[in-house]
XYZ file of N, CA, C and O in Angstrom:
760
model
N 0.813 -1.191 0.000
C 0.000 0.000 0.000
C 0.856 1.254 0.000
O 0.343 2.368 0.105
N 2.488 1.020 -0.148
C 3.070 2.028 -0.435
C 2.591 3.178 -1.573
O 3.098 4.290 -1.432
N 1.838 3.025 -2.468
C 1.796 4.218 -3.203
C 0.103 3.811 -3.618
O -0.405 3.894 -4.736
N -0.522 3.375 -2.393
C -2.102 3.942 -2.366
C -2.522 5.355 -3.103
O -3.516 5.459 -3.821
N -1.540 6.499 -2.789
C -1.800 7.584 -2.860
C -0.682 8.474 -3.603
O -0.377 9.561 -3.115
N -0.062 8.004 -4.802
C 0.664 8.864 -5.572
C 0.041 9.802 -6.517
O 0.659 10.272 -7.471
N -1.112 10.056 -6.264
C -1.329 11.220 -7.138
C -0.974 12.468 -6.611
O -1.034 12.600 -5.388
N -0.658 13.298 -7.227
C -0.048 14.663 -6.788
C -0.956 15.564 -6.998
O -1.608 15.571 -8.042
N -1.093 16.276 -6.225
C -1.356 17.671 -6.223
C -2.952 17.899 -5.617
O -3.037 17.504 -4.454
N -3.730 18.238 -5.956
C -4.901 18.349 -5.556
C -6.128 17.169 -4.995
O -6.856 17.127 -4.004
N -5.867 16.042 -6.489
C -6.445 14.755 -6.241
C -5.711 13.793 -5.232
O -6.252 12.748 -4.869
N -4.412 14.191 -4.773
C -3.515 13.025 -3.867
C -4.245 14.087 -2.557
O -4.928 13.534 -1.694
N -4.067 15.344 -2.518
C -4.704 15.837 -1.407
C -6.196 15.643 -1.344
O -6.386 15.805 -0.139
N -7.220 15.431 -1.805
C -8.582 15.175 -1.767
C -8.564 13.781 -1.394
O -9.246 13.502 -0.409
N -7.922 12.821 -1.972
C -7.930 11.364 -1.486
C -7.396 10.947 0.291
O -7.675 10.125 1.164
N -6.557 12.019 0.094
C -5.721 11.456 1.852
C -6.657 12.418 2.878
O -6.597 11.980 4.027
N -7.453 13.542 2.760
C -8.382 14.117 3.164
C -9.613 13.461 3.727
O -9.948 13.243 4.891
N -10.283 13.170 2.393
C -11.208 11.813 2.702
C -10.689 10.691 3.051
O -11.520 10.156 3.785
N -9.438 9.772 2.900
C -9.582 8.754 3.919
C -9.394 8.955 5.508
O -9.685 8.252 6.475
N -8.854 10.067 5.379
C -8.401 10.893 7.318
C -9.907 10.696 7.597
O -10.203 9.824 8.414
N -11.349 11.741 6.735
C -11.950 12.048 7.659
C -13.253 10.802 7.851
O -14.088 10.895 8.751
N -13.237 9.438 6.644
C -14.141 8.720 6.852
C -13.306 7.724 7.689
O -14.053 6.798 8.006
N -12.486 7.602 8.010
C -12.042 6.673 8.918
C -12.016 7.048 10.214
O -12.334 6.288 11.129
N -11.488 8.696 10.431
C -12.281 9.481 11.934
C -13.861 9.350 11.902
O -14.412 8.794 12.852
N -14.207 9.577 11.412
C -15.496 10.277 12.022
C -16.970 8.873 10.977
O -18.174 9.066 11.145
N -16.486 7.742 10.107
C -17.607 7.275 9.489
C -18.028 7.962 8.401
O -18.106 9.187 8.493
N -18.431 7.198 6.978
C -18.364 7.569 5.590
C -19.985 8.502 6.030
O -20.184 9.676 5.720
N -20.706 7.855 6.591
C -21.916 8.654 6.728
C -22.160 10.233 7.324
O -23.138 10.961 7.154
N -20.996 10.473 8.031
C -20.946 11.596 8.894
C -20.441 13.029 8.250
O -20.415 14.208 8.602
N -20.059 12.251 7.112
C -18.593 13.163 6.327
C -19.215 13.539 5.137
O -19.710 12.789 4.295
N -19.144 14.967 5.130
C -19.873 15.499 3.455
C -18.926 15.737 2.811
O -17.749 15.706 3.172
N -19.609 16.152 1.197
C -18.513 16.742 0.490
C -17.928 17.593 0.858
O -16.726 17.823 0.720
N -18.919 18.316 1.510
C -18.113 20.262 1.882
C -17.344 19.598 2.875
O -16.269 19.884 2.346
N -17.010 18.957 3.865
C -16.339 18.778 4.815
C -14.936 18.331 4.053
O -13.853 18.819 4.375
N -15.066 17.478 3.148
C -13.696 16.840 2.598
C -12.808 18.319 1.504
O -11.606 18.580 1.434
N -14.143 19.092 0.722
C -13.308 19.945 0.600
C -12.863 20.960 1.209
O -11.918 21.581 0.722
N -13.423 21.334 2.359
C -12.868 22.348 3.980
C -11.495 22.271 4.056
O -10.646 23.157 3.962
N -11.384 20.883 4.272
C -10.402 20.104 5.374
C -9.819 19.990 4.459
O -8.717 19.680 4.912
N -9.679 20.023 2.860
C -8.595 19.640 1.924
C -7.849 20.436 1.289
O -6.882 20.184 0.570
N -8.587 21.976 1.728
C -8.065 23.323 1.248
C -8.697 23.585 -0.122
O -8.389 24.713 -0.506
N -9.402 22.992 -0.907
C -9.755 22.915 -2.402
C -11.401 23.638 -2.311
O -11.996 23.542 -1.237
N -11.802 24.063 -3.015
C -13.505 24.393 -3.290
C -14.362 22.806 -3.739
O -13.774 21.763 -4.024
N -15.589 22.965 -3.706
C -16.133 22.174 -3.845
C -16.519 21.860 -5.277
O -17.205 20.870 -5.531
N -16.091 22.680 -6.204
C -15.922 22.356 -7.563
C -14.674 21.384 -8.191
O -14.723 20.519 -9.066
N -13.425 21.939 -7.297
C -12.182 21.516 -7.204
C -12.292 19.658 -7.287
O -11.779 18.783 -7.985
N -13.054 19.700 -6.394
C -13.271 18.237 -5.862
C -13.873 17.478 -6.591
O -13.598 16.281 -6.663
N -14.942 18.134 -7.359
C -15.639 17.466 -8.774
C -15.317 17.652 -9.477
O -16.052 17.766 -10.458
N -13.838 17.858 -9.582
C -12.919 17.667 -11.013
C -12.596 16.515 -11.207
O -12.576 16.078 -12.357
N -12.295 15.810 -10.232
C -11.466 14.670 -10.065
C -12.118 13.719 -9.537
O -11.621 12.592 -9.566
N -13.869 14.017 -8.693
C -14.489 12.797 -8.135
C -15.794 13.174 -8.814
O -15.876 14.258 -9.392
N -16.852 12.302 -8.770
C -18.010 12.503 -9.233
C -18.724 12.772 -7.805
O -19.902 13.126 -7.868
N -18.228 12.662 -6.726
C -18.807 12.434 -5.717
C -18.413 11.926 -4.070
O -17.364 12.470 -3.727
N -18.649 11.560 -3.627
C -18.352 11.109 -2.041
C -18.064 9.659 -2.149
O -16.895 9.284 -2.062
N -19.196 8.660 -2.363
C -18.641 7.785 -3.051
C -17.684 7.164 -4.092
O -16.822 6.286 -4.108
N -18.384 8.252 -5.167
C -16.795 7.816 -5.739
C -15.320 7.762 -5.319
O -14.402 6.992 -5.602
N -15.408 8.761 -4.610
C -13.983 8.433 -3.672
C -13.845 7.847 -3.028
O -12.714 7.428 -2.782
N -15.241 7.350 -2.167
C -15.097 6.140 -0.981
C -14.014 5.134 -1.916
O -12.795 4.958 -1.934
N -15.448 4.477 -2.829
C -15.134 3.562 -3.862
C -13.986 3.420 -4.590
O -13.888 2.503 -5.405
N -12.971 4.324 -4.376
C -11.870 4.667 -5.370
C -10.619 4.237 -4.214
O -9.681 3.539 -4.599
N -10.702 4.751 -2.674
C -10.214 4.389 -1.580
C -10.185 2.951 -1.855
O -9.328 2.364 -2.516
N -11.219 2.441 -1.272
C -11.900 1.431 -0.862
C -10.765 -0.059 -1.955
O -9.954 -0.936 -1.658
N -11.420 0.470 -3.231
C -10.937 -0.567 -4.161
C -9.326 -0.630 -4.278
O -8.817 -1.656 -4.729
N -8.629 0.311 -3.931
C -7.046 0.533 -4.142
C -7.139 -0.060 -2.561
O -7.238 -1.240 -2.900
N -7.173 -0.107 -1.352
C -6.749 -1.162 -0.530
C -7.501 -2.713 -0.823
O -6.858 -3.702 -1.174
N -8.506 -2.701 -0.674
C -8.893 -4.041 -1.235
C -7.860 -4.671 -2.141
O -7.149 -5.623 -1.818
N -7.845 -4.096 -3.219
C -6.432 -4.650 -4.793
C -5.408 -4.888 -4.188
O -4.941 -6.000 -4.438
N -4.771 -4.187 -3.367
C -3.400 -4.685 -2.449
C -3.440 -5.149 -1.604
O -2.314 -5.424 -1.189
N -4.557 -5.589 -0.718
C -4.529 -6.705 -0.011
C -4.864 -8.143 -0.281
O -4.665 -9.136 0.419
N -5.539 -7.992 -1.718
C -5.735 -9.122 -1.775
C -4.474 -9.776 -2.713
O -4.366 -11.001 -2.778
N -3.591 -8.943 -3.386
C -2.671 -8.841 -3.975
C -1.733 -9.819 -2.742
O -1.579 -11.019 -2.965
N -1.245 -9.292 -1.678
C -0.371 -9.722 -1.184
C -1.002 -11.434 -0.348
O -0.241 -12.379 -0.140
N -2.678 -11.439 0.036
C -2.716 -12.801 0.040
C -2.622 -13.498 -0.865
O -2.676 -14.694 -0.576
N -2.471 -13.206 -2.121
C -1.896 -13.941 -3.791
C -0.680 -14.552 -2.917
O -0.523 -15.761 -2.747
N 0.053 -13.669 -2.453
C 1.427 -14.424 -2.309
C 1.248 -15.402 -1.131
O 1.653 -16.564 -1.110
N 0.712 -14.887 -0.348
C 0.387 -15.455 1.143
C 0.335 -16.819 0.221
O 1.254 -17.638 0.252
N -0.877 -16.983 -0.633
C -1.292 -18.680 -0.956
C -0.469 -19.282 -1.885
O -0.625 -20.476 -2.142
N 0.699 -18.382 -2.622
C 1.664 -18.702 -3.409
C 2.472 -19.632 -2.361
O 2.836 -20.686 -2.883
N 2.829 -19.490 -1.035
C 3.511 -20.544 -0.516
C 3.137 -22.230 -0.279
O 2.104 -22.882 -0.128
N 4.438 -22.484 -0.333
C 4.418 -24.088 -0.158
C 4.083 -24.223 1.141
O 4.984 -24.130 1.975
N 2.681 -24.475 1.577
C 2.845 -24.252 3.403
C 1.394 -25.455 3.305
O 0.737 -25.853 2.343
N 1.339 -25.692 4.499
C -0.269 -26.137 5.074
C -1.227 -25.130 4.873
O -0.831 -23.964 4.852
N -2.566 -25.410 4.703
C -3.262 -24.386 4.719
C -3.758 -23.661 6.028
O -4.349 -22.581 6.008
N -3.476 -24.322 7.086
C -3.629 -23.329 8.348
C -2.384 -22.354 8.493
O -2.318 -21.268 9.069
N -1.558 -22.963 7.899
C -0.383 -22.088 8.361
C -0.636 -20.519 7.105
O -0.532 -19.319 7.357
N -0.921 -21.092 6.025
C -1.433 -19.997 5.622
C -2.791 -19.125 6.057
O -2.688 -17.905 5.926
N -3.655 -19.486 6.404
C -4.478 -18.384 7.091
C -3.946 -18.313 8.427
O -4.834 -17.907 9.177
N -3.027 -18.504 8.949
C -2.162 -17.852 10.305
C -1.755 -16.869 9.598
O -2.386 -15.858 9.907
N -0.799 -16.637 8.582
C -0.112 -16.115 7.693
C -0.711 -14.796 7.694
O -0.275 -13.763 8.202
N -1.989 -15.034 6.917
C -3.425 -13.959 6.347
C -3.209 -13.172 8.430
O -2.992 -11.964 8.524
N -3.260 -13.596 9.088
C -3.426 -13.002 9.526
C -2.569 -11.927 10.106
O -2.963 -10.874 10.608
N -1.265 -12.365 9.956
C -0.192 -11.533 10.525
C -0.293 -10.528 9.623
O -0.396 -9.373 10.037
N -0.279 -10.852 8.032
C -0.008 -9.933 7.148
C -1.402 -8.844 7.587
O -1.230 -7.627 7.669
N -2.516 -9.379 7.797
C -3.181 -8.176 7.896
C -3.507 -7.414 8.852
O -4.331 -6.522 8.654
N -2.736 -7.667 10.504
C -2.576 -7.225 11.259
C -1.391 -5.936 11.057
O -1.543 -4.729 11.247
N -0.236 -6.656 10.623
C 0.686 -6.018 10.051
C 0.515 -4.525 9.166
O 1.163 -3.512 9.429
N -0.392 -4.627 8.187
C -0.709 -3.867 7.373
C -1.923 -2.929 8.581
O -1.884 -1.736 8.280
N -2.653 -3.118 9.467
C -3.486 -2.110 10.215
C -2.552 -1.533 10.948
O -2.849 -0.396 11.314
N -1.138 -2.080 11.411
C -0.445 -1.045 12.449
C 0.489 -0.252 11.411
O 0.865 0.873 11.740
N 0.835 -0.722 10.322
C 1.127 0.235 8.961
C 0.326 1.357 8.776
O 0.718 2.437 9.217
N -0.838 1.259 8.135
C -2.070 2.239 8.106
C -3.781 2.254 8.635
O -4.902 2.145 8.137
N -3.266 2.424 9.706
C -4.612 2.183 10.841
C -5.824 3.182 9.814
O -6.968 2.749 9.950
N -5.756 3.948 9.212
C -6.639 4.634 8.682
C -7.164 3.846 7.733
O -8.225 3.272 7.978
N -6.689 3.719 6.808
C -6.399 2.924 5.779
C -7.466 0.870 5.926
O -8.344 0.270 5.306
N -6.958 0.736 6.614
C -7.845 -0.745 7.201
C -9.049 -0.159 7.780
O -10.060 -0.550 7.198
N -9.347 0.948 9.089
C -10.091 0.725 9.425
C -10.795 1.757 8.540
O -11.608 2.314 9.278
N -10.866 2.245 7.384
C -11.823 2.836 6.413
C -12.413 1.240 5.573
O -13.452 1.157 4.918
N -11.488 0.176 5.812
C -11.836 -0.691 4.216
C -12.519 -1.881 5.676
O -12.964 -2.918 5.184
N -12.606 -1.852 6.846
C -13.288 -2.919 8.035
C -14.646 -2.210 7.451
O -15.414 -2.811 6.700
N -14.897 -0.559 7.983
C -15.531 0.168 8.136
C -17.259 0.256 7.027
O -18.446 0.483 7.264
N -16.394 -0.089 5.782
C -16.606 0.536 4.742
C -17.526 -0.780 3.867
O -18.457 -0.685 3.067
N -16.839 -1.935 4.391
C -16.881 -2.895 3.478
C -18.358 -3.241 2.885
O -18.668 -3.525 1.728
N -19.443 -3.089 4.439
C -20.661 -3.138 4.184
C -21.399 -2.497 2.931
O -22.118 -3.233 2.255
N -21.282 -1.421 2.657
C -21.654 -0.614 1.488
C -20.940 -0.100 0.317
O -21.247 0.751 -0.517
N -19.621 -1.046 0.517
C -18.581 -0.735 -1.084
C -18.500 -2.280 -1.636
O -18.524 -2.489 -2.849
N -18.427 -3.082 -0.925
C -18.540 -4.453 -1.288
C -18.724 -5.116 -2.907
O -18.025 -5.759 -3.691
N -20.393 -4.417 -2.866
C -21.010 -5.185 -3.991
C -20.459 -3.955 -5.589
O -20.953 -4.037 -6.713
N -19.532 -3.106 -5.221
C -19.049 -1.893 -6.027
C -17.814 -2.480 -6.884
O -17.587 -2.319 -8.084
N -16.961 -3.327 -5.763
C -16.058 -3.646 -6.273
C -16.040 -5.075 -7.604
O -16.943 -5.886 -7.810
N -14.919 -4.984 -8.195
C -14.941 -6.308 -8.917
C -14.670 -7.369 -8.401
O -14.234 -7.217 -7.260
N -14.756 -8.806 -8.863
C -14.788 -9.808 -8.069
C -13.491 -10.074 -8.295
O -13.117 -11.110 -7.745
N -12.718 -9.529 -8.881
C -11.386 -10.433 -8.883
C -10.145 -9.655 -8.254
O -8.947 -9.922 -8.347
N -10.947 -8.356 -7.419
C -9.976 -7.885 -5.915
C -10.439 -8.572 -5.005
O -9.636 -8.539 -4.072
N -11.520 -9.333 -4.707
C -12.406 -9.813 -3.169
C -11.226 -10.553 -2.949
O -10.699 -11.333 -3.743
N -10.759 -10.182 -1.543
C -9.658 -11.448 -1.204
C -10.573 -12.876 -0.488
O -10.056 -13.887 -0.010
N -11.699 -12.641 -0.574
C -12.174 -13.542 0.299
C -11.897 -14.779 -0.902
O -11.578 -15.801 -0.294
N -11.916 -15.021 -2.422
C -11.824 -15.612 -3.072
C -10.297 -16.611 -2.692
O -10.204 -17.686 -3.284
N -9.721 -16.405 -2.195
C -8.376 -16.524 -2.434
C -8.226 -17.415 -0.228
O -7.458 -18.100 0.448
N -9.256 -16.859 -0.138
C -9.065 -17.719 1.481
C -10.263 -18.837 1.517
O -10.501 -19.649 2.412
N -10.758 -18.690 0.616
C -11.939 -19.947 0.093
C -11.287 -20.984 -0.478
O -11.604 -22.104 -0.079
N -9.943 -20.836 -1.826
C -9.211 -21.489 -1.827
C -8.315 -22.130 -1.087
O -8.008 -23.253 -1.488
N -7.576 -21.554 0.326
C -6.631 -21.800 0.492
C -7.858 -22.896 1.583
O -7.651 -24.104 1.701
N -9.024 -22.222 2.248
C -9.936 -23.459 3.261
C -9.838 -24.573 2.083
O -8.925 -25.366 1.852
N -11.275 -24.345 1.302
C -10.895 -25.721 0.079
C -10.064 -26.470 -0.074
O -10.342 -27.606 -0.455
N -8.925 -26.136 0.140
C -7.906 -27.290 -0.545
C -7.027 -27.708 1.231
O -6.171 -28.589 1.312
N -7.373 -27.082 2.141
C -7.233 -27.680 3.399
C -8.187 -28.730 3.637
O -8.081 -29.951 3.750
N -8.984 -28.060 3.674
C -10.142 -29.868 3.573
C -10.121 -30.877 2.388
O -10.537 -32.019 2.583
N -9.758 -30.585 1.443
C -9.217 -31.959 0.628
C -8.216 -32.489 1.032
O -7.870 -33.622 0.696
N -7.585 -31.734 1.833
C -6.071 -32.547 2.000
C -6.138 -33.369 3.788
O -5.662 -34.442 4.159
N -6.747 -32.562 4.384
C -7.783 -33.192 5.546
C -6.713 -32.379 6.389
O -6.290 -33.001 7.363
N -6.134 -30.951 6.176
C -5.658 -30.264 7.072
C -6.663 -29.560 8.116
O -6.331 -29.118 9.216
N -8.269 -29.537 7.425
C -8.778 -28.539 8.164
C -10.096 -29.348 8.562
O -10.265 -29.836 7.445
N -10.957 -29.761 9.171
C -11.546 -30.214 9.226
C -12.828 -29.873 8.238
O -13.118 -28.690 8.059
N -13.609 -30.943 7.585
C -14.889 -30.820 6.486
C -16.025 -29.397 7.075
O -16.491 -29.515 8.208
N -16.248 -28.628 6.568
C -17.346 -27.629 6.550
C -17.550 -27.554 5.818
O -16.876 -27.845 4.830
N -19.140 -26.897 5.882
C -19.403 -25.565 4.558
C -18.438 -24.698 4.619
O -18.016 -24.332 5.716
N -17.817 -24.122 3.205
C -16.521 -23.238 3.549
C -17.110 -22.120 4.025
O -16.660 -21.683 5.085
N -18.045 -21.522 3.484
C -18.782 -19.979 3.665
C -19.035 -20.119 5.508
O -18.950 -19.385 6.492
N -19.175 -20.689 5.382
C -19.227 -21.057 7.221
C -17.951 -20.673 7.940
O -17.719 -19.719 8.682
N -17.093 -21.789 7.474
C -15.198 -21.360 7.672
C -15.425 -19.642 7.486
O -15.245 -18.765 8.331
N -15.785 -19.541 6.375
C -14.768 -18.276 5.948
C -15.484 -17.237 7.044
O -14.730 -16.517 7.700
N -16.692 -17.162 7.220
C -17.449 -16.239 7.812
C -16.588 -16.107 9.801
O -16.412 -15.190 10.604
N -16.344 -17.385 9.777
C -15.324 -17.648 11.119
C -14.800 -17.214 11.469
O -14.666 -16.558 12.502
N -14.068 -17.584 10.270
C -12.289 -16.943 10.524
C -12.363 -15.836 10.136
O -11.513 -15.340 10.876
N -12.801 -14.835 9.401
C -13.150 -13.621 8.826
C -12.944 -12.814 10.388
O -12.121 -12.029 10.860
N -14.259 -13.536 10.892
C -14.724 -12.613 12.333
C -13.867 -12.916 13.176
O -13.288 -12.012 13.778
N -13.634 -13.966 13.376
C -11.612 -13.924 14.184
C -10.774 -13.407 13.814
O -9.795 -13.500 14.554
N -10.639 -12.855 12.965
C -9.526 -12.423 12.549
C -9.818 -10.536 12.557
O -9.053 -9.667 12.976
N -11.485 -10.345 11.800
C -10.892 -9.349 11.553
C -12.000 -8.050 12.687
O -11.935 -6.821 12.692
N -12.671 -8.737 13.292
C -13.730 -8.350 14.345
C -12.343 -7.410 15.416
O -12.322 -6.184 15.533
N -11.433 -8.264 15.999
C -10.760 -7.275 16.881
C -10.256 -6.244 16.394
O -9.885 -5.439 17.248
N -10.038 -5.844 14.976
C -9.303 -4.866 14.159
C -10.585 -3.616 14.462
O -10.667 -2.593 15.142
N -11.235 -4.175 13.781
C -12.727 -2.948 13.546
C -13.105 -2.433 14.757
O -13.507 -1.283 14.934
N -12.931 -3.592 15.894
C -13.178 -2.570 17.863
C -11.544 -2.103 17.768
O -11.540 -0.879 17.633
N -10.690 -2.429 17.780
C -9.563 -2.143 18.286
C -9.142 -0.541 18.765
O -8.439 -0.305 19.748
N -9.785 0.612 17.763
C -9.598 1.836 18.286
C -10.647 2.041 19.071
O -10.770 3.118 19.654
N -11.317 1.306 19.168
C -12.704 1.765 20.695
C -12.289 1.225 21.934
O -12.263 1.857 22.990
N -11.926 -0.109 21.762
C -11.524 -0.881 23.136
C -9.466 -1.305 23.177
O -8.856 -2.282 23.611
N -9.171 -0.497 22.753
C -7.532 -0.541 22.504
C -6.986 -0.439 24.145
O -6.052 -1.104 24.591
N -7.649 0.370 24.778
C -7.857 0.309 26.150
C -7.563 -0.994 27.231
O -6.947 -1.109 28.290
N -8.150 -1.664 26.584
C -8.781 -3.510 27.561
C -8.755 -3.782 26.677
O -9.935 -3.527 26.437
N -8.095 -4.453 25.053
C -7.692 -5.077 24.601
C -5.726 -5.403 24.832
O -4.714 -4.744 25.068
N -5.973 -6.305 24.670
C -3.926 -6.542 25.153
C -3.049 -5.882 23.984
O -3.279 -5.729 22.785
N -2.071 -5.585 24.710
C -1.077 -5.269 23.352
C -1.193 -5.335 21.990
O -1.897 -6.323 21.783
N -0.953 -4.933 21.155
C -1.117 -5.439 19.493
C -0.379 -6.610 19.693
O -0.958 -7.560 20.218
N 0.789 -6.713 19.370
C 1.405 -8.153 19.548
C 1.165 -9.221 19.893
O 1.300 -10.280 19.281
N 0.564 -8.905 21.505
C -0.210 -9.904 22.137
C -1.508 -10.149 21.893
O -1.993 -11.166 22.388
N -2.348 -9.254 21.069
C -3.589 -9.391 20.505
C -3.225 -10.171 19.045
O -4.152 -10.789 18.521
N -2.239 -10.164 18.542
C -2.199 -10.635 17.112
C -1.667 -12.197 17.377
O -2.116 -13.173 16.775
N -0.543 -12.244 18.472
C 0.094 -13.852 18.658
C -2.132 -14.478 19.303
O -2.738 -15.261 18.570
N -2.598 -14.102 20.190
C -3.758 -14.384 20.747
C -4.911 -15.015 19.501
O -5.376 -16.154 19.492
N -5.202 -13.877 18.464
C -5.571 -14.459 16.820
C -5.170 -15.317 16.445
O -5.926 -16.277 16.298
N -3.408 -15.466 15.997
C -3.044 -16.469 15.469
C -3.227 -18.223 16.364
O -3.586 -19.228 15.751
N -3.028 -18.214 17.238
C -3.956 -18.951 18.506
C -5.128 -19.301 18.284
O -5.403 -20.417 18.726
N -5.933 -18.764 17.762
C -7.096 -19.172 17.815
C -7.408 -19.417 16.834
O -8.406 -20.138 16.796
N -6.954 -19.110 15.829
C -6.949 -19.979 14.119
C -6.584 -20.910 14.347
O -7.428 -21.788 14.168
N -5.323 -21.370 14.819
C -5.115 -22.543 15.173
C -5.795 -23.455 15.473
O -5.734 -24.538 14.892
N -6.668 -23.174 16.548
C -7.744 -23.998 17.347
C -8.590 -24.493 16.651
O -9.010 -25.635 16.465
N -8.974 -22.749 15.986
C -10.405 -23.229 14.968
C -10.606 -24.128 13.960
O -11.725 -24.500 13.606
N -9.332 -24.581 13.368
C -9.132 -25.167 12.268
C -8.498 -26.615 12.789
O -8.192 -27.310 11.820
N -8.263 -27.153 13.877
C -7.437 -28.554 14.669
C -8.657 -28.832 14.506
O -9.096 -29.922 14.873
């Protein structure tokens, strides 16, 4: 997600604007006039380059989605067990929220109402359906419905991310919250 945001000049400032303020404050809370306030630009400025609020959600949204699911490509590119790869999934995407806490918790946040926007061949969920699938053929993971699995491990994995800036408080360490995840994938899948 190093260059999420190489556009220069006005549109790299309107994009890092809006992901600051829907990841503070919720995509619902946040108007246009607010993103162009806070971005220094007029509100014409802003409909040079977006059609809209959404469109920028959607434009956010799909550039982390594409690189995360990009890097579980590699995650399942390894020669590993398939638990060890969704252990994997999870470090990497723990990893990547203490990288850009904004950034994840706009695409936790968001997912509900950008979801069905995106194309199907960024969904990383495709790619952890495979890696369950072929754990239960191989009898690494025990037989389910996968959508079941996936819905599981999804919410193990990615449920403490989405509280994490509310209850960061009385949740344990990151570290110790992420070794605690990987723990419990474990379990879920023995």
């Amino acid at each position: 997600m190093e260059n999420l945001f190489v556009h220069e000049g006005k549109k790299g400032v309107i994009l890092k604007t809006s992901l600051e303020l829907f990841a503070a404050k919720g995509y619902n809370a946040v108007s246009v006039r607010d993103i162009a306030k806070a971005a220094g630009v007029s509100e014409a400025a802003l409909y040079k380059h977006f059609k809209g609020k959404e469109d920028m959600a959607l434009y956010i949204f799909s550039a982390i989605i594409s690189e995360y699911t990009r890097q579980l490509a590699q995650v399942d590119a390894r020669d590993d067990k398939s638990v060890n790869k969704l252990c994997k999934i999870v470090e990497v995407t723990y990893d990547l929220y203490r990288k850009y806490p904004n950034e994840i918790q706009f695409a936790l946040l968001s997912q509900y109402f950008l979801w069905d926007m995106v194309p199907e061949e960024i969904k990383p969920h495709f790619i952890i359906r495979k890696i369950i699938d072929e754990g239960m053929k191989r009898g690494d993971i025990p037989i389910q419905d996968v959508y079941l699995w996936i819905t599981i491990y999804t919410g193990i994995m990615l449920q403490p991310l989405a509280q994490y800036p509310y209850f960061h408080d009385v949740l344990p360490e990151f570290d110790i919250l992420k070794a605690k995840i990987i723990s419990s994938v474990r379990k879920l899948f023995s």
